[in-house]
PDB file of C-alpha atoms in Angstrom:
ATOM      1  CA  MET A1041      -7.916  -3.972 -16.229  1.00  0.00           C
ATOM      2  CA  ALA A1042      -6.484  -0.494 -15.889  1.00  0.00           C
ATOM      3  CA  ALA A1043      -5.242  -0.720 -12.331  1.00  0.00           C
ATOM      4  CA  LEU A1044      -2.927  -3.698 -12.800  1.00  0.00           C
ATOM      5  CA  ARG A1045      -1.097  -3.035 -16.042  1.00  0.00           C
ATOM      6  CA  GLY A1046       2.395  -2.995 -14.547  1.00  0.00           C
ATOM      7  CA  THR A1047       4.983  -5.604 -15.504  1.00  0.00           C
ATOM      8  CA  LEU A1048       4.793  -8.675 -13.267  1.00  0.00           C
ATOM      9  CA  LEU A1049       8.261 -10.056 -12.550  1.00  0.00           C
ATOM     10  CA  LEU A1050       7.363 -13.656 -11.800  1.00  0.00           C
ATOM     11  CA  THR A1051       8.544 -16.833 -13.476  1.00  0.00           C
ATOM     12  CA  ARG A1052       5.152 -17.788 -14.943  1.00  0.00           C
ATOM     13  CA  PRO A1053       4.825 -16.760 -18.627  1.00  0.00           C
ATOM     14  CA  LYS A1054       3.121 -13.394 -19.028  1.00  0.00           C
ATOM     15  CA  SER A1055       0.347 -14.794 -21.208  1.00  0.00           C
ATOM     16  CA  ALA A1056      -0.653 -17.415 -18.636  1.00  0.00           C
ATOM     17  CA  LEU A1057      -0.509 -14.952 -15.787  1.00  0.00           C
ATOM     18  CA  ALA A1058      -2.550 -12.348 -17.641  1.00  0.00           C
ATOM     19  CA  GLY A1059      -5.177 -14.960 -18.321  1.00  0.00           C
ATOM     20  CA  SER A1060      -5.372 -15.983 -14.686  1.00  0.00           C
ATOM     21  CA  LEU A1061      -5.859 -12.368 -13.599  1.00  0.00           C
ATOM     22  CA  ALA A1062      -8.415 -11.663 -16.284  1.00  0.00           C
ATOM     23  CA  SER A1063     -10.542 -14.643 -15.259  1.00  0.00           C
ATOM     24  CA  SER A1064     -10.201 -14.204 -11.476  1.00  0.00           C
ATOM     25  CA  CYS A1065     -11.672 -11.860  -8.902  1.00  0.00           C
ATOM     26  CA  LEU A1066      -8.856  -9.732  -7.494  1.00  0.00           C
ATOM     27  CA  ALA A1067     -10.700  -9.545  -4.180  1.00  0.00           C
ATOM     28  CA  ASP A1068     -10.147 -13.311  -3.756  1.00  0.00           C
ATOM     29  CA  ARG A1069      -7.524 -14.116  -1.128  1.00  0.00           C
ATOM     30  CA  CYS A1070      -6.712 -17.489  -2.689  1.00  0.00           C
ATOM     31  CA  LEU A1071      -5.585 -15.773  -5.889  1.00  0.00           C
ATOM     32  CA  TRP A1072      -3.144 -13.577  -3.981  1.00  0.00           C
ATOM     33  CA  ASP A1073      -1.885 -16.528  -1.932  1.00  0.00           C
ATOM     34  CA  ARG A1074      -1.014 -18.295  -5.184  1.00  0.00           C
ATOM     35  CA  LEU A1075       0.639 -15.228  -6.699  1.00  0.00           C
ATOM     36  CA  HIS A1076       2.700 -14.452  -3.592  1.00  0.00           C
ATOM     37  CA  ALA A1077       3.850 -18.081  -3.475  1.00  0.00           C
ATOM     38  CA  GLN A1078       5.342 -17.847  -6.982  1.00  0.00           C
ATOM     39  CA  PRO A1079       9.159 -18.078  -7.173  1.00  0.00           C
ATOM     40  CA  ARG A1080      10.764 -14.668  -7.588  1.00  0.00           C
ATOM     41  CA  VAL A1081      13.184 -13.814 -10.346  1.00  0.00           C
ATOM     42  CA  GLY A1082      16.822 -13.538  -9.263  1.00  0.00           C
ATOM     43  CA  ASN A1083      17.212 -11.838  -5.881  1.00  0.00           C
ATOM     44  CA  GLY A1084      13.911  -9.989  -6.018  1.00  0.00           C
ATOM     45  CA  LEU A1085      12.773 -10.260  -2.409  1.00  0.00           C
ATOM     46  CA  THR A1086       9.903  -7.784  -2.844  1.00  0.00           C
ATOM     47  CA  PHE A1087       7.507  -7.151  -5.686  1.00  0.00           C
ATOM     48  CA  ASP A1088       5.600  -3.989  -6.599  1.00  0.00           C
ATOM     49  CA  TRP A1089       2.684  -3.824  -9.009  1.00  0.00           C
ATOM     50  CA  PHE A1090       2.936  -0.159  -9.904  1.00  0.00           C
ATOM     51  CA  PHE A1091       6.204   1.215  -8.545  1.00  0.00           C
ATOM     52  CA  GLY A1092       8.307   1.030  -5.409  1.00  0.00           C
ATOM     53  CA  TYR A1093       9.235   3.233  -2.487  1.00  0.00           C
ATOM     54  CA  GLU A1094      11.939   5.097  -4.390  1.00  0.00           C
ATOM     55  CA  GLU A1095       9.429   6.518  -6.868  1.00  0.00           C
ATOM     56  CA  VAL A1096       7.212   8.071  -4.165  1.00  0.00           C
ATOM     57  CA  GLN A1097       9.626   8.946  -1.371  1.00  0.00           C
ATOM     58  CA  GLU A1098       9.591  12.636  -2.322  1.00  0.00           C
ATOM     59  CA  LEU A1099       5.836  12.598  -1.719  1.00  0.00           C
ATOM     60  CA  LEU A1100       5.966  10.629   1.534  1.00  0.00           C
ATOM     61  CA  LEU A1101       8.956  12.138   3.343  1.00  0.00           C
ATOM     62  CA  PRO A1102       7.554  15.676   3.706  1.00  0.00           C
ATOM     63  CA  LEU A1103       4.448  14.206   5.348  1.00  0.00           C
ATOM     64  CA  LEU A1104       6.653  12.383   7.850  1.00  0.00           C
ATOM     65  CA  GLN A1105       8.789  15.468   8.439  1.00  0.00           C
ATOM     66  CA  GLU A1106       5.692  17.497   9.291  1.00  0.00           C
ATOM     67  CA  ALA A1107       4.469  14.943  11.833  1.00  0.00           C
ATOM     68  CA  PRO A1108       4.758  15.750  15.572  1.00  0.00           C
ATOM     69  CA  ALA A1109       8.276  15.148  16.840  1.00  0.00           C
ATOM     70  CA  ALA A1110       7.182  13.710  20.201  1.00  0.00           C
ATOM     71  CA  SER A1111       6.788  10.198  18.783  1.00  0.00           C
ATOM     72  CA  PRO A1112       7.332   8.484  15.415  1.00  0.00           C
ATOM     73  CA  PRO A1113       4.354   8.975  13.089  1.00  0.00           C
ATOM     74  CA  ARG A1114       2.377   5.790  12.590  1.00  0.00           C
ATOM     75  CA  VAL A1115       2.037   4.557   9.005  1.00  0.00           C
ATOM     76  CA  LEU A1116      -0.396   1.865   7.867  1.00  0.00           C
ATOM     77  CA  ASP A1117      -0.002   0.167   4.486  1.00  0.00           C
ATOM     78  CA  VAL A1118      -3.303  -1.574   3.708  1.00  0.00           C
ATOM     79  CA  GLY A1119      -2.960  -4.529   1.366  1.00  0.00           C
ATOM     80  CA  CYS A1120       0.822  -4.310   1.585  1.00  0.00           C
ATOM     81  CA  GLY A1121       1.440  -7.581  -0.246  1.00  0.00           C
ATOM     82  CA  THR A1122       5.171  -8.038  -0.791  1.00  0.00           C
ATOM     83  CA  SER A1123       5.726  -4.411  -1.805  1.00  0.00           C
ATOM     84  CA  ASN A1124       8.791  -2.476  -0.670  1.00  0.00           C
ATOM     85  CA  LEU A1125       6.773   0.540   0.499  1.00  0.00           C
ATOM     86  CA  CYS A1126       6.979  -0.563   4.129  1.00  0.00           C
ATOM     87  CA  THR A1127      10.548  -1.837   3.980  1.00  0.00           C
ATOM     88  CA  GLY A1128      11.664   1.267   2.084  1.00  0.00           C
ATOM     89  CA  LEU A1129      10.210   3.591   4.716  1.00  0.00           C
ATOM     90  CA  TYR A1130      11.842   1.531   7.452  1.00  0.00           C
ATOM     91  CA  THR A1131      15.301   1.224   5.925  1.00  0.00           C
ATOM     92  CA  GLN A1132      15.578   4.555   4.096  1.00  0.00           C
ATOM     93  CA  SER A1133      13.529   7.213   5.881  1.00  0.00           C
ATOM     94  CA  PRO A1134      15.787   9.736   7.657  1.00  0.00           C
ATOM     95  CA  TYR A1135      12.846  10.504   9.954  1.00  0.00           C
ATOM     96  CA  PRO A1136      11.583   8.098  12.622  1.00  0.00           C
ATOM     97  CA  VAL A1137       8.546   6.108  11.523  1.00  0.00           C
ATOM     98  CA  ASP A1138       6.395   3.352  13.019  1.00  0.00           C
ATOM     99  CA  VAL A1139       5.146   1.241  10.088  1.00  0.00           C
ATOM    100  CA  LEU A1140       2.508  -1.502  10.051  1.00  0.00           C
ATOM    101  CA  GLY A1141       1.872  -3.498   6.892  1.00  0.00           C
ATOM    102  CA  VAL A1142      -1.343  -5.530   6.755  1.00  0.00           C
ATOM    103  CA  ASP A1143      -2.558  -7.970   4.143  1.00  0.00           C
ATOM    104  CA  PHE A1144      -5.246 -10.632   4.084  1.00  0.00           C
ATOM    105  CA  SER A1145      -2.826 -13.103   2.460  1.00  0.00           C
ATOM    106  CA  PRO A1146      -0.956 -15.136   5.090  1.00  0.00           C
ATOM    107  CA  VAL A1147       1.570 -16.051   2.402  1.00  0.00           C
ATOM    108  CA  ALA A1148       2.465 -12.396   1.838  1.00  0.00           C
ATOM    109  CA  VAL A1149       2.650 -11.640   5.566  1.00  0.00           C
ATOM    110  CA  ALA A1150       4.856 -14.670   6.248  1.00  0.00           C
ATOM    111  CA  HIS A1151       7.207 -13.683   3.443  1.00  0.00           C
ATOM    112  CA  MET A1152       7.564 -10.100   4.678  1.00  0.00           C
ATOM    113  CA  ASN A1153       8.102 -11.149   8.276  1.00  0.00           C
ATOM    114  CA  SER A1154      10.773 -13.579   7.092  1.00  0.00           C
ATOM    115  CA  LEU A1155      12.418 -10.804   5.092  1.00  0.00           C
ATOM    116  CA  LEU A1156      12.306  -8.463   8.087  1.00  0.00           C
ATOM    117  CA  GLN A1157      13.841 -11.033  10.415  1.00  0.00           C
ATOM    118  CA  GLY A1158      16.521 -12.225   8.008  1.00  0.00           C
ATOM    119  CA  GLY A1159      15.048 -15.615   7.163  1.00  0.00           C
ATOM    120  CA  GLN A1160      16.238 -17.909   4.365  1.00  0.00           C
ATOM    121  CA  GLY A1161      19.827 -16.826   4.807  1.00  0.00           C
ATOM    122  CA  GLN A1162      19.082 -13.148   4.196  1.00  0.00           C
ATOM    123  CA  THR A1163      20.437 -10.253   6.237  1.00  0.00           C
ATOM    124  CA  PRO A1164      17.794  -8.834   8.628  1.00  0.00           C
ATOM    125  CA  LEU A1165      16.410  -5.417   7.800  1.00  0.00           C
ATOM    126  CA  TYR A1166      17.638  -2.525   9.932  1.00  0.00           C
ATOM    127  CA  PRO A1167      16.114   0.947  10.241  1.00  0.00           C
ATOM    128  CA  ARG A1168      17.902   4.038   9.016  1.00  0.00           C
ATOM    129  CA  HIS A1169      16.587   5.930  12.036  1.00  0.00           C
ATOM    130  CA  PRO A1170      17.091   4.177  15.399  1.00  0.00           C
ATOM    131  CA  ASP A1171      13.555   5.039  16.548  1.00  0.00           C
ATOM    132  CA  SER A1172      11.845   3.477  13.522  1.00  0.00           C
ATOM    133  CA  HIS A1173       9.760   0.299  13.782  1.00  0.00           C
ATOM    134  CA  LEU A1174       8.241  -2.135  11.288  1.00  0.00           C
ATOM    135  CA  ARG A1175       5.668  -4.931  11.683  1.00  0.00           C
ATOM    136  CA  PHE A1176       3.560  -7.081   9.391  1.00  0.00           C
ATOM    137  CA  MET A1177       0.209  -8.582  10.369  1.00  0.00           C
ATOM    138  CA  GLN A1178      -2.537 -10.517   8.649  1.00  0.00           C
ATOM    139  CA  ALA A1179      -5.732  -8.470   8.524  1.00  0.00           C
ATOM    140  CA  ASP A1180      -8.635  -7.707   6.214  1.00  0.00           C
ATOM    141  CA  ALA A1181      -8.437  -4.089   5.058  1.00  0.00           C
ATOM    142  CA  GLN A1182     -12.233  -3.952   5.113  1.00  0.00           C
ATOM    143  CA  ASN A1183     -12.211  -4.691   8.851  1.00  0.00           C
ATOM    144  CA  LEU A1184      -9.179  -3.193  10.597  1.00  0.00           C
ATOM    145  CA  ARG A1185     -10.655  -3.231  14.102  1.00  0.00           C
ATOM    146  CA  PRO A1186      -8.544  -6.216  15.243  1.00  0.00           C
ATOM    147  CA  VAL A1187      -5.315  -4.311  14.497  1.00  0.00           C
ATOM    148  CA  ALA A1188      -6.087  -0.575  14.438  1.00  0.00           C
ATOM    149  CA  ALA A1189      -7.937   1.737  16.789  1.00  0.00           C
ATOM    150  CA  SER A1190      -9.853   4.739  15.471  1.00  0.00           C
ATOM    151  CA  GLY A1191      -7.687   7.760  14.678  1.00  0.00           C
ATOM    152  CA  SER A1192      -4.447   5.901  15.356  1.00  0.00           C
ATOM    153  CA  PHE A1193      -2.441   6.440  12.137  1.00  0.00           C
ATOM    154  CA  GLN A1194      -1.015   9.652  10.711  1.00  0.00           C
ATOM    155  CA  LEU A1195      -0.401   8.229   7.224  1.00  0.00           C
ATOM    156  CA  LEU A1196      -2.306   5.509   5.361  1.00  0.00           C
ATOM    157  CA  LEU A1197      -1.049   4.009   2.115  1.00  0.00           C
ATOM    158  CA  ASP A1198      -3.250   2.150  -0.357  1.00  0.00           C
ATOM    159  CA  LYS A1199      -1.302   1.111  -3.443  1.00  0.00           C
ATOM    160  CA  GLY A1200      -3.763  -0.678  -5.685  1.00  0.00           C
ATOM    161  CA  THR A1201      -5.820  -2.175  -2.854  1.00  0.00           C
ATOM    162  CA  TRP A1202      -8.947  -0.165  -3.735  1.00  0.00           C
ATOM    163  CA  ASP A1203      -8.475  -1.303  -7.346  1.00  0.00           C
ATOM    164  CA  ALA A1204      -8.331  -4.969  -6.373  1.00  0.00           C
ATOM    165  CA  VAL A1205     -11.198  -4.835  -3.878  1.00  0.00           C
ATOM    166  CA  ALA A1206     -13.388  -2.931  -6.345  1.00  0.00           C
ATOM    167  CA  ARG A1207     -13.149  -5.875  -8.725  1.00  0.00           C
ATOM    168  CA  GLY A1208     -15.336  -7.702  -6.235  1.00  0.00           C
ATOM    169  CA  GLY A1209     -17.828  -4.816  -6.224  1.00  0.00           C
ATOM    170  CA  LEU A1210     -17.828  -1.142  -5.242  1.00  0.00           C
ATOM    171  CA  PRO A1211     -19.496  -1.812  -1.851  1.00  0.00           C
ATOM    172  CA  GLY A1212     -16.289  -3.575  -0.787  1.00  0.00           C
ATOM    173  CA  ALA A1213     -14.179  -0.647  -1.952  1.00  0.00           C
ATOM    174  CA  TYR A1214     -16.401   1.786  -0.057  1.00  0.00           C
ATOM    175  CA  GLN A1215     -16.052  -0.331   3.090  1.00  0.00           C
ATOM    176  CA  LEU A1216     -12.270  -0.248   2.629  1.00  0.00           C
ATOM    177  CA  LEU A1217     -12.378   3.545   2.386  1.00  0.00           C
ATOM    178  CA  SER A1218     -14.605   3.768   5.467  1.00  0.00           C
ATOM    179  CA  GLU A1219     -12.137   1.719   7.511  1.00  0.00           C
ATOM    180  CA  CYS A1220      -9.172   3.758   6.300  1.00  0.00           C
ATOM    181  CA  LEU A1221     -10.900   6.988   7.291  1.00  0.00           C
ATOM    182  CA  ARG A1222     -11.857   5.511  10.664  1.00  0.00           C
ATOM    183  CA  VAL A1223      -8.263   4.718  11.624  1.00  0.00           C
ATOM    184  CA  LEU A1224      -6.857   7.954  10.133  1.00  0.00           C
ATOM    185  CA  SER A1225      -5.865  10.560  12.708  1.00  0.00           C
ATOM    186  CA  PRO A1226      -7.596  13.979  12.577  1.00  0.00           C
ATOM    187  CA  ASN A1227      -4.562  15.609  10.948  1.00  0.00           C
ATOM    188  CA  GLY A1228      -3.476  12.557   8.953  1.00  0.00           C
ATOM    189  CA  THR A1229      -3.403  11.750   5.238  1.00  0.00           C
ATOM    190  CA  LEU A1230      -4.736   8.792   3.276  1.00  0.00           C
ATOM    191  CA  ILE A1231      -3.002   8.248  -0.072  1.00  0.00           C
ATOM    192  CA  GLN A1232      -4.491   5.989  -2.711  1.00  0.00           C
ATOM    193  CA  PHE A1233      -2.097   5.121  -5.532  1.00  0.00           C
ATOM    194  CA  SER A1234      -3.762   4.068  -8.771  1.00  0.00           C
ATOM    195  CA  ASP A1235      -3.654   4.456 -12.523  1.00  0.00           C
ATOM    196  CA  GLU A1236      -7.415   5.040 -12.581  1.00  0.00           C
ATOM    197  CA  ASP A1237      -8.270   8.370 -14.190  1.00  0.00           C
ATOM    198  CA  PRO A1238      -9.222  11.220 -11.819  1.00  0.00           C
ATOM    199  CA  ASP A1239     -12.482  11.692 -13.718  1.00  0.00           C
ATOM    200  CA  VAL A1240     -13.495   8.260 -12.427  1.00  0.00           C
ATOM    201  CA  ARG A1241     -11.832   8.070  -9.006  1.00  0.00           C
ATOM    202  CA  LEU A1242     -12.366  11.612  -7.697  1.00  0.00           C
ATOM    203  CA  PRO A1243     -16.185  11.585  -7.677  1.00  0.00           C
ATOM    204  CA  CYS A1244     -16.186   8.265  -5.801  1.00  0.00           C
ATOM    205  CA  LEU A1245     -13.696   9.427  -3.174  1.00  0.00           C
ATOM    206  CA  GLU A1246     -15.205  12.860  -2.646  1.00  0.00           C
ATOM    207  CA  GLN A1247     -18.771  11.589  -2.440  1.00  0.00           C
ATOM    208  CA  ARG A1248     -17.992   8.712  -0.082  1.00  0.00           C
ATOM    209  CA  SER A1249     -15.510  10.595   2.126  1.00  0.00           C
ATOM    210  CA  GLY A1250     -17.287  13.953   2.165  1.00  0.00           C
ATOM    211  CA  ARG A1251     -13.909  15.633   1.787  1.00  0.00           C
ATOM    212  CA  THR A1252     -11.916  17.454  -0.842  1.00  0.00           C
ATOM    213  CA  VAL A1253      -9.385  15.148  -2.470  1.00  0.00           C
ATOM    214  CA  ALA A1254      -6.095  16.383  -3.937  1.00  0.00           C
ATOM    215  CA  VAL A1255      -4.492  14.625  -6.908  1.00  0.00           C
ATOM    216  CA  GLN A1256      -0.826  14.388  -7.834  1.00  0.00           C
ATOM    217  CA  GLU A1257       0.340  12.835 -11.100  1.00  0.00           C
ATOM    218  CA  LEU A1258       3.160  10.306 -10.858  1.00  0.00           C
ATOM    219  CA  GLY A1259       5.407   8.920 -13.543  1.00  0.00           C
ATOM    220  CA  PRO A1260       5.128   7.735 -16.141  1.00  0.00           C
ATOM    221  CA  PHE A1261       6.740   4.543 -14.859  1.00  0.00           C
ATOM    222  CA  ARG A1262       7.325   1.887 -17.514  1.00  0.00           C
ATOM    223  CA  GLY A1263       5.162   3.986 -19.816  1.00  0.00           C
ATOM    224  CA  ILE A1264       2.175   4.254 -17.452  1.00  0.00           C
ATOM    225  CA  THR A1265       0.998   7.405 -15.671  1.00  0.00           C
ATOM    226  CA  TYR A1266      -0.237   6.929 -12.106  1.00  0.00           C
ATOM    227  CA  PHE A1267      -2.018   9.177  -9.646  1.00  0.00           C
ATOM    228  CA  ALA A1268      -1.772   9.794  -5.924  1.00  0.00           C
ATOM    229  CA  TYR A1269      -5.163  10.651  -4.411  1.00  0.00           C
ATOM    230  CA  LEU A1270      -4.651  12.442  -1.076  1.00  0.00           C
ATOM    231  CA  VAL A1271      -7.514  12.487   1.408  1.00  0.00           C
ATOM    232  CA  LYS A1272      -6.966  14.550   4.549  1.00  0.00           C
ATOM    233  CA  GLY A1273      -8.373  13.701   7.988  1.00  0.00           C
ATOM    234  CA  TYR A1274     -10.701  16.079   9.756  1.00  0.00           C
ATOM    235  CA  TYR A1275      -9.129  18.549  12.193  1.00  0.00           C
TER     236      TYR A1275
END
């Protein structure tokens, strides 16, 4: 499975974990509930499949800097899991940002809300910019209507969510893309992070979105090259 080759820092032996992923549908919420419930190694409060916020901040920060200054740009991380993309933007961005992380796993959402609020004896998270905000909500990325109005986000982040949903069938991945484009503002940007080759991903994105898609190579991280697929909203 190309899209999930990163090192998984959980306490279960790698061989057992790899077997469970290989035999399971990655679009199954129960699988992710079980994975997010696994004890974390050491003080690892977040976990990232591919890479974390630090590796992509030089890509994200210019997009935030270019956003209108009247109000913080709204950022939606679809399928946020327990990644540090949201928390990194909140605690490290020098620009104001209003971040919403959504995931269909209640286990992941509960963990991130606990981390945000300083649960389990941890220090609460504080924003670098005083006007920044961060929330986590349970939601299905294929149906964002309960949490996101059309055209309401300037930046959408999808780090491996397309890859996981596509394991349940491409129609689900296309529905995910449709919802992301629906909630994307006219001048916004959707970024899909994946290690899937552009020869495979680009035709799907361009055909289904009807837009030109830019590609930026990332890494390699831990020996793997990734790609950022940037889809712009319509003006």
